[in-house]
Short mmCIF file of C-alpha atoms in Angstrom, two decimals:
data_model
loop_
_atom_site.label_atom_id
_atom_site.label_comp_id
_atom_site.label_asym_id
_atom_site.label_seq_id
_atom_site.Cartn_x
_atom_site.Cartn_y
_atom_site.Cartn_z
CA MET A 845 0.00 0.00 0.00
CA LYS A 846 2.85 2.37 0.84
CA LYS A 847 4.45 1.68 -2.54
CA PHE A 848 1.11 2.32 -4.27
CA PHE A 849 0.70 5.75 -2.68
CA LYS A 850 4.32 6.59 -3.48
CA ASN A 851 3.84 5.74 -7.16
CA PHE A 852 0.49 7.53 -7.22
CA TYR A 853 2.11 10.64 -5.75
CA LEU A 854 4.85 10.57 -8.39
CA LEU A 855 2.21 10.12 -11.09
CA LEU A 856 0.35 13.21 -9.87
CA ILE A 857 3.56 15.24 -9.92
CA PHE A 858 4.35 14.23 -13.50
CA LEU A 859 0.76 14.91 -14.59
CA PHE A 860 0.94 18.36 -13.03
CA LEU A 861 4.24 19.08 -14.81
CA TYR A 862 3.59 17.61 -18.24
CA ALA A 863 -0.19 17.62 -18.78
CA PRO A 864 -0.17 21.31 -19.90
CA ILE A 865 2.61 20.57 -22.38
CA VAL A 866 0.72 17.58 -23.78
CA VAL A 867 -2.43 19.69 -24.18
CA LEU A 868 -0.41 22.42 -25.91
CA MET A 869 1.09 19.89 -28.34
CA ILE A 870 -2.29 18.32 -29.10
CA PHE A 871 -3.95 21.66 -29.84
CA SER A 872 -1.11 22.61 -32.18
CA PHE A 873 -2.81 20.14 -34.57
CA ASN A 874 -6.33 21.47 -33.97
CA ASP A 875 -8.17 22.57 -37.12
CA SER A 876 -9.49 25.65 -35.34
CA LYS A 877 -8.25 28.67 -33.42
CA SER A 878 -10.19 27.50 -30.38
CA ARG A 879 -8.11 26.59 -27.35
CA ARG A 880 -10.89 24.50 -25.83
CA LEU A 881 -12.76 22.67 -28.62
CA TRP A 882 -11.23 20.05 -30.90
CA ASN A 883 -12.40 20.48 -34.52
CA GLY A 884 -10.20 17.95 -36.31
CA PHE A 885 -6.58 17.22 -37.15
CA THR A 886 -4.48 19.55 -39.29
CA THR A 887 -0.88 20.57 -39.83
CA ARG A 888 -1.67 23.97 -41.36
CA TRP A 889 -0.46 25.85 -38.29
CA TYR A 890 3.01 24.41 -38.80
CA VAL A 891 2.84 25.42 -42.47
CA GLU A 892 1.78 28.96 -41.52
CA LEU A 893 4.46 29.03 -38.84
CA PHE A 894 7.24 28.55 -41.41
CA ARG A 895 5.66 31.19 -43.63
CA ASP A 896 5.77 33.80 -40.86
CA ALA A 897 8.77 36.05 -41.54
CA ASP A 898 8.92 37.40 -37.98
CA ILE A 899 9.01 33.95 -36.42
CA LEU A 900 11.60 32.69 -38.90
CA HIS A 901 13.82 35.69 -38.18
CA SER A 902 13.47 35.17 -34.42
CA LEU A 903 14.31 31.49 -34.89
CA TYR A 904 17.44 32.53 -36.78
CA VAL A 905 18.38 34.92 -33.96
CA THR A 906 17.76 32.21 -31.35
CA LEU A 907 19.97 29.65 -33.10
CA LEU A 908 22.69 32.18 -33.92
CA VAL A 909 22.90 33.43 -30.35
CA ALA A 910 22.71 29.91 -28.90
CA VAL A 911 25.52 28.59 -31.11
CA ALA A 912 27.74 31.64 -30.54
CA ALA A 913 27.10 31.73 -26.79
CA ALA A 914 27.63 27.97 -26.42
CA ALA A 915 30.89 28.07 -28.39
CA ILE A 916 32.33 31.02 -26.44
CA ALA A 917 31.07 29.69 -23.10
CA THR A 918 32.60 26.28 -23.82
CA VAL A 919 36.04 27.77 -24.46
CA LEU A 920 35.88 30.11 -21.46
CA GLY A 921 34.37 27.48 -19.18
CA THR A 922 36.97 24.87 -20.10
CA ILE A 923 39.87 27.28 -19.51
CA ALA A 924 38.30 28.42 -16.23
CA ALA A 925 37.74 24.84 -15.07
CA ILE A 926 41.38 23.89 -15.75
CA GLY A 927 42.58 26.98 -13.91
CA ILE A 928 40.29 26.41 -10.91
CA HIS A 929 41.28 22.75 -10.76
CA ASN A 930 44.95 23.68 -10.36
CA MET A 931 44.30 26.16 -7.54
CA GLY A 932 44.64 25.56 -3.82
CA ARG A 933 41.72 24.34 -1.76
CA ARG A 934 40.60 27.74 -0.45
CA ALA A 935 41.00 29.55 -3.76
CA LYS A 936 39.16 26.72 -5.55
CA ALA A 937 36.25 26.92 -3.11
CA ALA A 938 36.07 30.70 -3.49
CA TYR A 939 36.07 30.61 -7.28
CA LEU A 940 33.49 27.81 -7.42
CA THR A 941 31.25 29.89 -5.15
CA VAL A 942 31.59 32.84 -7.51
CA ASN A 943 30.91 30.51 -10.43
CA ASN A 944 27.62 29.43 -8.84
CA ILE A 945 26.32 32.98 -8.39
CA PRO A 946 24.88 33.38 -11.93
CA MET A 947 23.03 30.06 -11.58
CA SER A 948 21.56 30.87 -8.17
CA SER A 949 20.68 34.49 -8.94
CA SER A 950 17.24 35.45 -10.16
CA ASP A 951 16.92 35.77 -13.94
CA THR A 952 15.14 39.09 -13.47
CA ILE A 953 18.02 40.49 -11.42
CA MET A 954 20.54 39.32 -14.01
CA GLY A 955 18.51 40.74 -16.88
CA VAL A 956 18.11 44.16 -15.24
CA THR A 957 21.79 44.16 -14.24
CA PHE A 958 22.90 43.50 -17.79
CA MET A 959 20.55 46.16 -19.13
CA LEU A 960 21.90 48.78 -16.72
CA LEU A 961 25.50 47.75 -17.39
CA PHE A 962 25.15 48.02 -21.15
CA ALA A 963 23.39 51.36 -20.79
CA ALA A 964 26.13 52.66 -18.47
CA ILE A 965 28.92 51.81 -20.94
CA GLY A 966 26.92 53.13 -23.89
CA LEU A 967 26.46 49.78 -25.62
CA ASP A 968 23.27 49.67 -27.67
CA LYS A 969 21.12 46.59 -27.30
CA GLY A 970 21.54 44.14 -30.16
CA TYR A 971 23.26 40.91 -31.09
CA LEU A 972 26.42 41.75 -29.12
CA THR A 973 24.63 42.49 -25.84
CA LEU A 974 22.46 39.40 -26.27
CA ILE A 975 25.44 37.11 -26.85
CA LEU A 976 27.48 38.63 -24.00
CA ALA A 977 24.58 38.12 -21.58
CA HIS A 978 24.05 34.52 -22.70
CA VAL A 979 27.76 33.73 -22.44
CA THR A 980 27.76 35.01 -18.86
CA PHE A 981 25.04 32.69 -17.58
CA CYS A 982 26.06 29.72 -19.77
CA THR A 983 29.74 29.59 -18.78
CA PRO A 984 29.13 28.34 -15.19
CA TYR A 985 27.31 25.27 -16.55
CA VAL A 986 30.34 24.40 -18.67
CA VAL A 987 32.62 24.77 -15.65
CA LEU A 988 30.45 22.44 -13.56
CA ASN A 989 30.46 19.79 -16.31
CA VAL A 990 34.21 19.93 -16.92
CA MET A 991 35.31 19.95 -13.26
CA PRO A 992 34.29 16.31 -12.51
CA LYS A 993 36.31 15.10 -15.51
CA LEU A 994 39.35 16.98 -14.25
CA ARG A 995 38.97 15.36 -10.82
CA GLN A 996 38.92 11.92 -12.47
CA LEU A 997 42.06 12.71 -14.44
CA ASP A 998 45.32 11.10 -13.36
CA LYS A 999 47.30 13.79 -11.58
CA ASN A 1000 50.56 12.53 -13.10
CA ALA A 1001 49.34 12.40 -16.71
CA TYR A 1002 50.41 15.97 -17.54
CA GLU A 1003 53.85 15.60 -15.94
CA ALA A 1004 54.36 12.23 -17.63
CA ALA A 1005 53.63 13.78 -21.03
CA LEU A 1006 56.20 16.51 -20.35
CA ASP A 1007 58.78 13.94 -19.25
CA LEU A 1008 58.25 12.07 -22.51
CA GLY A 1009 59.17 15.17 -24.51
CA ALA A 1010 55.83 16.82 -25.14
CA THR A 1011 55.56 20.60 -24.92
CA PRO A 1012 52.98 22.07 -22.51
CA HIS A 1013 50.77 22.88 -25.53
CA GLN A 1014 51.03 19.31 -26.84
CA ALA A 1015 50.38 17.83 -23.40
CA LEU A 1016 47.24 19.94 -23.06
CA HIS A 1017 45.83 19.07 -26.49
CA LYS A 1018 46.90 15.42 -26.69
CA VAL A 1019 46.55 14.30 -23.07
CA ILE A 1020 44.30 16.60 -21.03
CA LEU A 1021 41.65 17.66 -23.54
CA PRO A 1022 40.89 14.13 -24.88
CA GLU A 1023 40.35 12.91 -21.32
CA ILE A 1024 37.95 15.71 -20.37
CA MET A 1025 36.25 15.93 -23.77
CA PRO A 1026 33.02 14.18 -22.58
CA GLY A 1027 32.57 16.91 -19.97
CA ILE A 1028 33.32 19.63 -22.53
CA VAL A 1029 30.75 18.24 -24.98
CA THR A 1030 28.13 17.86 -22.25
CA GLY A 1031 28.79 21.40 -21.07
CA ALA A 1032 28.47 22.74 -24.63
CA ILE A 1033 25.13 20.99 -25.09
CA MET A 1034 23.93 22.26 -21.72
CA ALA A 1035 24.97 25.82 -22.61
CA PHE A 1036 23.18 25.57 -25.96
CA THR A 1037 20.04 24.31 -24.21
CA MET A 1038 20.10 27.05 -21.57
CA SER A 1039 20.54 29.72 -24.24
CA ILE A 1040 17.57 28.45 -26.25
CA ASP A 1041 15.41 28.24 -23.12
CA ASP A 1042 16.20 31.72 -21.82
CA PHE A 1043 13.55 34.43 -21.87
CA VAL A 1044 14.03 36.90 -19.03
CA VAL A 1045 17.66 37.86 -19.71
CA SER A 1046 16.94 38.02 -23.45
CA TYR A 1047 13.96 40.29 -22.83
CA PHE A 1048 16.16 42.88 -21.12
CA THR A 1049 19.17 42.65 -23.45
CA ALA A 1050 17.71 42.09 -26.93
CA GLY A 1051 17.36 44.90 -29.44
CA THR A 1052 14.41 45.54 -31.72
CA THR A 1053 16.01 43.62 -34.59
CA SER A 1054 17.61 40.88 -32.50
CA GLN A 1055 14.72 39.42 -30.55
CA PRO A 1056 14.95 35.64 -29.98
CA LEU A 1057 12.01 33.33 -30.31
CA SER A 1058 11.04 33.40 -26.64
CA VAL A 1059 10.64 37.20 -26.69
CA VAL A 1060 8.63 37.08 -29.92
CA ILE A 1061 6.31 34.43 -28.45
CA TYR A 1062 5.77 36.63 -25.41
CA SER A 1063 4.89 39.55 -27.68
CA MET A 1064 2.41 37.34 -29.55
CA THR A 1065 0.66 36.27 -26.34
CA ARG A 1066 -0.16 39.89 -25.50
CA HIS A 1067 -2.39 40.03 -28.57
CA ARG A 1068 -4.83 37.46 -29.92
CA MET A 1069 -3.20 34.06 -29.58
CA THR A 1070 -3.10 31.73 -32.56
CA PRO A 1071 -2.24 28.01 -32.72
CA LYS A 1072 1.05 29.04 -34.33
CA ILE A 1073 2.25 29.68 -30.76
CA ASN A 1074 1.33 26.09 -29.90
CA ALA A 1075 3.24 24.88 -32.96
CA VAL A 1076 6.42 26.82 -32.27
CA SER A 1077 6.27 25.88 -28.57
CA THR A 1078 5.96 22.22 -29.53
CA ILE A 1079 9.01 22.43 -31.78
CA LEU A 1080 11.05 24.17 -29.06
CA PHE A 1081 10.01 21.59 -26.47
CA LEU A 1082 11.02 18.70 -28.73
CA ILE A 1083 14.40 20.29 -29.50
CA VAL A 1084 15.20 20.83 -25.83
CA LEU A 1085 13.93 17.35 -24.97
CA ALA A 1086 16.21 15.81 -27.60
CA LEU A 1087 19.21 17.74 -26.25
CA LEU A 1088 18.47 16.66 -22.69
CA ILE A 1089 18.18 13.03 -23.80
CA VAL A 1090 21.58 13.32 -25.48
CA ILE A 1091 23.10 14.77 -22.29
CA ASN A 1092 21.63 12.01 -20.13
CA MET A 1093 22.76 9.30 -22.54
CA ARG A 1094 26.31 10.69 -22.55
CA GLN A 1095 26.38 10.85 -18.75
CA SER A 1096 25.05 7.30 -18.48
CA ARG A 1097 27.63 6.05 -20.97
CA ASP A 1098 30.45 7.81 -19.11
CA GLU A 1099 29.33 6.25 -15.82
CA LYS A 1100 29.33 2.79 -17.40
CA ARG A 1101 32.84 3.39 -18.74
CA ARG A 1102 34.09 4.50 -15.35
CA GLU A 1103 32.48 1.49 -13.68
CA ALA A 1104 34.05 -0.85 -16.26
CA ALA A 1105 37.44 0.79 -15.73
CA ARG A 1106 37.14 0.39 -11.94
CA ARG A 1107 36.23 -3.26 -12.28
CA LYS A 1108 39.10 -3.86 -14.67
CA GLY A 1109 41.51 -2.16 -12.28
CA ALA A 1110 40.19 -4.20 -9.34
CA MET A 1111 40.69 -7.47 -11.24
CA GLN A 1112 44.31 -6.71 -12.08
CA PRO A 1113 46.82 -8.01 -9.50
#
């Protein structure tokens, strides 16, 4: 009985979280603008969606900013993680605390802070401000994904490569980076996902010609809503879901590899 109530409780939680998304996806195929009555199946809202110039432009902005922010954040986060990993215990703890601030801070506070900062330095809102803001809150996620791989790395691997004649640059690229590459890739995917999902920071830092999809959807909801919003929301949800599945699969595969390596090491005399 206790197990039944536990499973029933979990079922209610998942229904509460995902039932609205399921309803949204179903009504994206509704042959009517009604958000309550089902009038038949159609895909015309998806056709109209990809004929909407504003939405297509915002989709282009979203992907451009996400790719640029993820790429820059991956480079910065990887360099920062390597530097933090080589620090002393107190300095490492201090820098990791600072790294966690953007993730624990309110999105509204970050958005307003970026807006005031860019206004103070005279930087007009546009693609540059949008990318800089996204890089700032994406980089900590890369750091957190790379740090565990650095902890698993053999402490003597770098020195051994130098002793064998490799230069510091060669040791970094041929020894360190291949070992931590799973964490780098996972961090890049996470940064890309967070950039696509963001709304609040983008709302405060985007210009009139550089509005991402989330801001455009918000503008559409203030007027008469059309099922095109359901369609674009469905596509975004499926993209993010696919990225999260990839991240989880990579993490599961890495855990299996580590477990296999531990077992192999335990079997060796």
